[in-house]
mmCIF file of N, CA and C in Angstrom:
data_model
loop_
_atom_site.group_PDB
_atom_site.id
_atom_site.type_symbol
_atom_site.label_atom_id
_atom_site.label_comp_id
_atom_site.label_asym_id
_atom_site.label_seq_id
_atom_site.Cartn_x
_atom_site.Cartn_y
_atom_site.Cartn_z
ATOM 1 N N SER A 645 4.936 -11.999 -15.513
ATOM 2 C CA SER A 645 6.113 -10.843 -15.438
ATOM 3 C C SER A 645 6.257 -10.398 -13.981
ATOM 4 N N GLY A 646 7.094 -9.836 -13.424
ATOM 5 C CA GLY A 646 7.212 -9.260 -12.037
ATOM 6 C C GLY A 646 6.131 -8.517 -11.689
ATOM 7 N N GLY A 647 5.584 -7.526 -12.719
ATOM 8 C CA GLY A 647 4.507 -6.680 -12.326
ATOM 9 C C GLY A 647 3.312 -7.477 -12.112
ATOM 10 N N GLU A 648 2.857 -8.241 -12.872
ATOM 11 C CA GLU A 648 1.749 -9.064 -12.747
ATOM 12 C C GLU A 648 1.786 -9.924 -11.630
ATOM 13 N N ARG A 649 3.015 -10.464 -11.140
ATOM 14 C CA ARG A 649 3.104 -11.194 -9.853
ATOM 15 C C ARG A 649 2.677 -10.371 -8.503
ATOM 16 N N VAL A 650 3.247 -8.967 -8.521
ATOM 17 C CA VAL A 650 2.816 -8.100 -7.682
ATOM 18 C C VAL A 650 1.476 -8.002 -7.417
ATOM 19 N N TRP A 651 0.652 -7.790 -8.418
ATOM 20 C CA TRP A 651 -0.708 -7.579 -8.506
ATOM 21 C C TRP A 651 -1.444 -8.858 -7.966
ATOM 22 N N ILE A 652 -1.107 -9.839 -8.226
ATOM 23 C CA ILE A 652 -1.712 -11.314 -7.900
ATOM 24 C C ILE A 652 -1.323 -11.402 -6.305
ATOM 25 N N GLU A 653 -0.001 -11.149 -5.892
ATOM 26 C CA GLU A 653 0.123 -11.565 -4.526
ATOM 27 C C GLU A 653 -0.523 -10.654 -3.664
ATOM 28 N N ILE A 654 -0.420 -9.182 -3.728
ATOM 29 C CA ILE A 654 -1.415 -8.418 -3.119
ATOM 30 C C ILE A 654 -2.798 -8.595 -3.148
ATOM 31 N N ALA A 655 -3.289 -8.901 -4.304
ATOM 32 C CA ALA A 655 -4.722 -9.204 -4.423
ATOM 33 C C ALA A 655 -4.944 -10.478 -3.593
ATOM 34 N N LEU A 656 -4.238 -11.387 -3.554
ATOM 35 C CA LEU A 656 -4.478 -12.787 -2.703
ATOM 36 C C LEU A 656 -4.250 -12.282 -1.191
ATOM 37 N N ARG A 657 -3.238 -11.505 -0.859
ATOM 38 C CA ARG A 657 -3.270 -11.159 0.389
ATOM 39 C C ARG A 657 -4.454 -10.383 1.013
ATOM 40 N N LEU A 658 -4.911 -9.488 0.182
ATOM 41 C CA LEU A 658 -6.079 -8.518 0.512
ATOM 42 C C LEU A 658 -7.457 -9.500 0.736
ATOM 43 N N ALA A 659 -7.434 -10.494 -0.369
ATOM 44 C CA ALA A 659 -8.643 -11.382 -0.367
ATOM 45 C C ALA A 659 -8.677 -12.142 1.040
ATOM 46 N N VAL A 660 -7.384 -12.811 1.409
ATOM 47 C CA VAL A 660 -7.265 -13.523 2.717
ATOM 48 C C VAL A 660 -7.696 -12.684 3.799
ATOM 49 N N SER A 661 -7.342 -11.372 3.935
ATOM 50 C CA SER A 661 -7.615 -10.630 4.912
ATOM 51 C C SER A 661 -9.204 -10.344 5.030
ATOM 52 N N LEU A 662 -9.996 -10.178 4.014
ATOM 53 C CA LEU A 662 -11.270 -9.985 4.022
ATOM 54 C C LEU A 662 -12.034 -11.100 4.494
ATOM 55 N N VAL A 663 -11.632 -12.284 4.012
ATOM 56 C CA VAL A 663 -12.134 -13.684 4.592
ATOM 57 C C VAL A 663 -11.943 -13.586 6.158
ATOM 58 N N VAL A 664 -10.531 -13.329 6.633
ATOM 59 C CA VAL A 664 -10.349 -13.504 8.017
ATOM 60 C C VAL A 664 -11.042 -12.576 8.893
ATOM 61 N N ARG A 665 -11.305 -11.382 8.252
ATOM 62 C CA ARG A 665 -12.063 -10.154 8.957
ATOM 63 C C ARG A 665 -13.643 -10.823 8.925
ATOM 64 N N GLN A 666 -14.142 -11.271 7.924
ATOM 65 C CA GLN A 666 -15.541 -11.854 8.007
ATOM 66 C C GLN A 666 -15.711 -13.091 9.037
ATOM 67 N N GLN A 667 -14.449 -13.584 9.412
ATOM 68 C CA GLN A 667 -14.444 -14.577 10.400
ATOM 69 C C GLN A 667 -14.396 -14.025 11.874
ATOM 70 N N GLY A 668 -14.421 -12.718 11.937
ATOM 71 C CA GLY A 668 -14.373 -12.253 13.236
ATOM 72 C C GLY A 668 -12.975 -11.644 13.752
ATOM 73 N N LYS A 669 -12.030 -11.823 12.890
ATOM 74 C CA LYS A 669 -10.775 -11.213 13.291
ATOM 75 C C LYS A 669 -10.660 -9.809 13.030
ATOM 76 N N ASN A 670 -9.944 -9.079 13.922
ATOM 77 C CA ASN A 670 -10.140 -7.629 13.713
ATOM 78 C C ASN A 670 -8.785 -7.004 12.980
ATOM 79 N N ILE A 671 -8.464 -7.250 11.751
ATOM 80 C CA ILE A 671 -7.268 -6.611 11.320
ATOM 81 C C ILE A 671 -7.559 -5.386 10.776
ATOM 82 N N GLN A 672 -6.545 -4.474 11.395
ATOM 83 C CA GLN A 672 -6.613 -2.972 11.404
ATOM 84 C C GLN A 672 -5.374 -2.534 10.475
ATOM 85 N N THR A 673 -4.382 -3.180 10.254
ATOM 86 C CA THR A 673 -3.211 -2.694 9.648
ATOM 87 C C THR A 673 -2.927 -3.728 8.578
ATOM 88 N N SER A 674 -2.401 -2.996 7.223
ATOM 89 C CA SER A 674 -1.716 -3.731 6.253
ATOM 90 C C SER A 674 -0.416 -3.216 5.855
ATOM 91 N N PHE A 675 0.526 -4.052 5.485
ATOM 92 C CA PHE A 675 1.921 -3.607 5.135
ATOM 93 C C PHE A 675 2.271 -4.142 3.626
ATOM 94 N N ALA A 676 2.883 -3.349 2.916
ATOM 95 C CA ALA A 676 3.395 -3.501 1.508
ATOM 96 C C ALA A 676 4.687 -3.095 1.456
ATOM 97 N N ASP A 677 5.852 -3.891 1.517
ATOM 98 C CA ASP A 677 7.189 -3.285 1.495
ATOM 99 C C ASP A 677 7.795 -3.305 0.314
ATOM 100 N N GLU A 678 7.926 -2.267 -0.502
ATOM 101 C CA GLU A 678 8.421 -2.204 -1.666
ATOM 102 C C GLU A 678 8.059 -3.052 -2.735
ATOM 103 N N VAL A 679 6.753 -3.268 -2.751
ATOM 104 C CA VAL A 679 6.087 -4.240 -3.907
ATOM 105 C C VAL A 679 6.270 -3.567 -5.293
ATOM 106 N N ASP A 680 6.364 -2.160 -5.213
ATOM 107 C CA ASP A 680 5.992 -1.600 -6.452
ATOM 108 C C ASP A 680 7.169 -1.281 -7.453
ATOM 109 N N GLY A 681 8.378 -2.057 -7.042
ATOM 110 C CA GLY A 681 9.556 -1.828 -7.780
ATOM 111 C C GLY A 681 9.398 -2.400 -9.145
ATOM 112 N N SER A 682 8.753 -3.601 -9.490
ATOM 113 C CA SER A 682 8.662 -4.030 -10.843
ATOM 114 C C SER A 682 7.579 -3.529 -11.726
ATOM 115 N N LEU A 683 6.900 -2.432 -11.232
ATOM 116 C CA LEU A 683 5.777 -1.876 -11.827
ATOM 117 C C LEU A 683 6.191 -0.725 -12.764
ATOM 118 N N ASP A 684 5.863 -0.494 -13.915
ATOM 119 C CA ASP A 684 5.904 0.855 -14.566
ATOM 120 C C ASP A 684 5.265 1.965 -13.780
ATOM 121 N N LEU A 685 5.349 3.290 -14.229
ATOM 122 C CA LEU A 685 4.688 4.338 -13.432
ATOM 123 C C LEU A 685 3.288 4.160 -13.629
ATOM 124 N N ASN A 686 2.690 3.969 -14.700
ATOM 125 C CA ASN A 686 1.291 3.767 -14.843
ATOM 126 C C ASN A 686 0.634 2.760 -13.987
ATOM 127 N N ASN A 687 1.239 1.434 -14.028
ATOM 128 C CA ASN A 687 0.767 0.467 -13.373
ATOM 129 C C ASN A 687 1.043 0.705 -11.786
ATOM 130 N N ALA A 688 2.105 1.322 -11.332
ATOM 131 C CA ALA A 688 2.182 1.660 -10.165
ATOM 132 C C ALA A 688 1.231 2.713 -9.587
ATOM 133 N N HIS A 689 0.672 3.487 -10.473
ATOM 134 C CA HIS A 689 -0.407 4.386 -10.032
ATOM 135 C C HIS A 689 -1.717 3.515 -9.840
ATOM 136 N N LEU A 690 -2.029 2.885 -10.800
ATOM 137 C CA LEU A 690 -3.130 1.869 -10.863
ATOM 138 C C LEU A 690 -3.016 1.039 -9.416
ATOM 139 N N PHE A 691 -1.953 0.413 -9.128
ATOM 140 C CA PHE A 691 -1.619 -0.355 -7.986
ATOM 141 C C PHE A 691 -1.988 0.331 -6.751
ATOM 142 N N LEU A 692 -1.624 1.593 -6.567
ATOM 143 C CA LEU A 692 -1.991 2.378 -5.402
ATOM 144 C C LEU A 692 -3.498 2.590 -5.390
ATOM 145 N N GLU A 693 -4.071 2.844 -6.556
ATOM 146 C CA GLU A 693 -5.483 3.064 -6.589
ATOM 147 C C GLU A 693 -6.218 1.685 -5.999
ATOM 148 N N MET A 694 -5.699 0.523 -6.362
ATOM 149 C CA MET A 694 -6.235 -0.720 -6.158
ATOM 150 C C MET A 694 -6.159 -0.956 -4.557
ATOM 151 N N LEU A 695 -5.004 -0.527 -4.016
ATOM 152 C CA LEU A 695 -4.545 -0.582 -2.621
ATOM 153 C C LEU A 695 -5.631 0.297 -1.803
ATOM 154 N N ARG A 696 -5.868 1.497 -2.250
ATOM 155 C CA ARG A 696 -6.630 2.476 -1.616
ATOM 156 C C ARG A 696 -8.179 1.884 -1.798
ATOM 157 N N ASN A 697 -8.655 1.287 -2.710
ATOM 158 C CA ASN A 697 -9.875 0.860 -2.787
ATOM 159 C C ASN A 697 -10.220 -0.477 -1.960
ATOM 160 N N ALA A 698 -9.200 -1.310 -1.822
ATOM 161 C CA ALA A 698 -9.021 -2.453 -1.088
ATOM 162 C C ALA A 698 -9.151 -2.165 0.386
ATOM 163 N N HIS A 699 -8.252 -0.900 0.838
ATOM 164 C CA HIS A 699 -8.179 -0.523 2.126
ATOM 165 C C HIS A 699 -9.756 -0.095 2.666
ATOM 166 N N ASN A 700 -10.413 0.727 1.691
ATOM 167 C CA ASN A 700 -11.738 1.297 1.948
ATOM 168 C C ASN A 700 -12.810 0.056 2.033
ATOM 169 N N LYS A 701 -12.930 -0.818 1.355
ATOM 170 C CA LYS A 701 -13.741 -1.921 1.333
ATOM 171 C C LYS A 701 -13.562 -2.845 2.515
ATOM 172 N N SER A 702 -12.298 -2.932 3.100
ATOM 173 C CA SER A 702 -11.981 -4.019 3.921
ATOM 174 C C SER A 702 -12.070 -3.452 5.322
ATOM 175 N N GLY A 703 -12.099 -2.173 5.516
ATOM 176 C CA GLY A 703 -12.444 -1.638 6.749
ATOM 177 C C GLY A 703 -10.893 -1.514 7.654
ATOM 178 N N VAL A 704 -9.949 -1.943 6.886
ATOM 179 C CA VAL A 704 -8.549 -1.805 7.398
ATOM 180 C C VAL A 704 -8.339 -0.214 7.676
ATOM 181 N N HIS A 705 -7.747 -0.040 9.036
ATOM 182 C CA HIS A 705 -7.546 1.343 9.345
ATOM 183 C C HIS A 705 -6.219 2.106 8.998
ATOM 184 N N ASN A 706 -5.003 1.329 8.930
ATOM 185 C CA ASN A 706 -3.879 1.625 8.562
ATOM 186 C C ASN A 706 -3.160 0.814 7.524
ATOM 187 N N SER A 707 -2.533 1.453 6.522
ATOM 188 C CA SER A 707 -1.814 0.668 5.339
ATOM 189 C C SER A 707 -0.286 1.412 5.609
ATOM 190 N N PHE A 708 0.568 0.550 5.686
ATOM 191 C CA PHE A 708 1.906 0.871 5.359
ATOM 192 C C PHE A 708 2.420 0.531 4.075
ATOM 193 N N PHE A 709 2.812 1.446 3.316
ATOM 194 C CA PHE A 709 3.324 1.224 1.815
ATOM 195 C C PHE A 709 4.608 1.906 1.888
ATOM 196 N N ILE A 710 5.478 0.943 1.660
ATOM 197 C CA ILE A 710 6.902 1.267 1.800
ATOM 198 C C ILE A 710 7.433 1.407 0.374
ATOM 199 N N THR A 711 8.091 2.697 -0.101
ATOM 200 C CA THR A 711 8.525 2.899 -1.453
ATOM 201 C C THR A 711 9.606 3.738 -1.316
ATOM 202 N N HIS A 712 10.498 3.630 -2.441
ATOM 203 C CA HIS A 712 11.538 4.577 -2.704
ATOM 204 C C HIS A 712 11.328 5.338 -3.945
ATOM 205 N N ARG A 713 10.263 5.413 -4.615
ATOM 206 C CA ARG A 713 9.796 6.078 -5.893
ATOM 207 C C ARG A 713 9.240 7.254 -5.515
ATOM 208 N N PRO A 714 9.973 8.370 -5.789
ATOM 209 C CA PRO A 714 9.605 9.708 -5.472
ATOM 210 C C PRO A 714 8.569 10.171 -6.350
ATOM 211 N N GLU A 715 7.999 9.474 -7.537
ATOM 212 C CA GLU A 715 7.002 9.918 -8.187
ATOM 213 C C GLU A 715 5.780 9.357 -7.716
ATOM 214 N N LEU A 716 5.644 8.518 -6.800
ATOM 215 C CA LEU A 716 4.459 7.941 -6.061
ATOM 216 C C LEU A 716 4.162 8.695 -4.779
ATOM 217 N N ILE A 717 5.332 9.361 -4.220
ATOM 218 C CA ILE A 717 5.005 9.996 -2.750
ATOM 219 C C ILE A 717 3.915 10.866 -2.850
ATOM 220 N N ASP A 718 3.667 11.726 -3.854
ATOM 221 C CA ASP A 718 2.525 12.622 -3.675
ATOM 222 C C ASP A 718 1.341 12.061 -3.729
ATOM 223 N N LEU A 719 1.103 10.807 -4.123
ATOM 224 C CA LEU A 719 -0.299 10.197 -4.361
ATOM 225 C C LEU A 719 -0.507 9.476 -3.115
ATOM 226 N N ILE A 720 0.325 9.543 -2.049
ATOM 227 C CA ILE A 720 0.033 8.889 -0.723
ATOM 228 C C ILE A 720 -0.352 10.152 0.202
ATOM 229 N N PRO A 721 -1.710 9.887 0.787
ATOM 230 C CA PRO A 721 -2.223 11.058 1.363
ATOM 231 C C PRO A 721 -1.420 11.288 2.708
ATOM 232 N N GLN A 722 -1.016 10.272 3.539
ATOM 233 C CA GLN A 722 -0.151 10.690 4.828
ATOM 234 C C GLN A 722 1.105 9.790 4.643
ATOM 235 N N ARG A 723 2.215 10.340 5.027
ATOM 236 C CA ARG A 723 3.635 9.768 4.777
ATOM 237 C C ARG A 723 4.256 9.953 6.109
ATOM 238 N N ILE A 724 5.141 8.841 6.302
ATOM 239 C CA ILE A 724 6.165 9.086 7.278
ATOM 240 C C ILE A 724 7.518 8.984 6.431
ATOM 241 N N SER A 725 8.360 9.930 6.452
ATOM 242 C CA SER A 725 9.652 9.808 5.908
ATOM 243 C C SER A 725 10.842 9.670 6.762
ATOM 244 N N LEU A 726 11.841 9.259 6.244
ATOM 245 C CA LEU A 726 13.055 9.085 7.052
ATOM 246 C C LEU A 726 14.174 9.756 6.419
ATOM 247 N N ALA A 727 14.716 10.793 6.872
ATOM 248 C CA ALA A 727 15.986 11.543 6.319
ATOM 249 C C ALA A 727 16.767 11.989 7.200
ATOM 250 N N ASP A 728 18.098 11.698 6.847
ATOM 251 C CA ASP A 728 19.114 12.267 7.966
ATOM 252 C C ASP A 728 19.119 11.755 9.463
ATOM 253 N N GLY A 729 18.392 10.554 9.645
ATOM 254 C CA GLY A 729 18.282 10.001 10.894
ATOM 255 C C GLY A 729 16.742 10.484 11.647
ATOM 256 N N TYR A 730 16.050 11.397 10.903
ATOM 257 C CA TYR A 730 14.807 11.826 11.539
ATOM 258 C C TYR A 730 13.638 11.277 10.733
ATOM 259 N N LEU A 731 12.598 10.983 11.562
ATOM 260 C CA LEU A 731 11.229 10.788 11.021
ATOM 261 C C LEU A 731 10.480 12.119 10.893
ATOM 262 N N LYS A 732 9.647 12.012 9.705
ATOM 263 C CA LYS A 732 8.861 13.251 9.538
ATOM 264 C C LYS A 732 7.478 12.764 9.181
ATOM 265 N N VAL A 733 6.526 13.235 9.885
ATOM 266 C CA VAL A 733 5.106 12.769 9.299
ATOM 267 C C VAL A 733 4.230 14.009 8.482
ATOM 268 N N GLU A 734 3.938 13.572 7.247
ATOM 269 C CA GLU A 734 3.274 14.563 6.366
ATOM 270 C C GLU A 734 2.012 14.200 5.916
ATOM 271 N N THR A 735 1.294 15.150 5.519
ATOM 272 C CA THR A 735 -0.176 14.931 5.021
ATOM 273 C C THR A 735 -0.254 15.750 3.746
ATOM 274 N N ASN A 736 -0.932 15.329 2.992
ATOM 275 C CA ASN A 736 -1.543 16.110 1.640
ATOM 276 C C ASN A 736 -2.540 17.263 2.126
#
């Protein structure tokens, strides 16, 4: 399914980034652009938790997670939003 594909693709990307870091490359930023679209709300929450855990284990300092789902926004500790042509930085 689309949701399973999202999990597998991101898990593979994160695994590759861990291997690359172990080889001495200093990866500090990860990007996920609207990958949550095919996930139901419960799996989207679990997906964010997986990203958070991978972020902590990998030593990545920045993660950009782009979503249009308002029900996920409060789960993200620091946000950059774009509205009416203005960027706004928010934290929980």
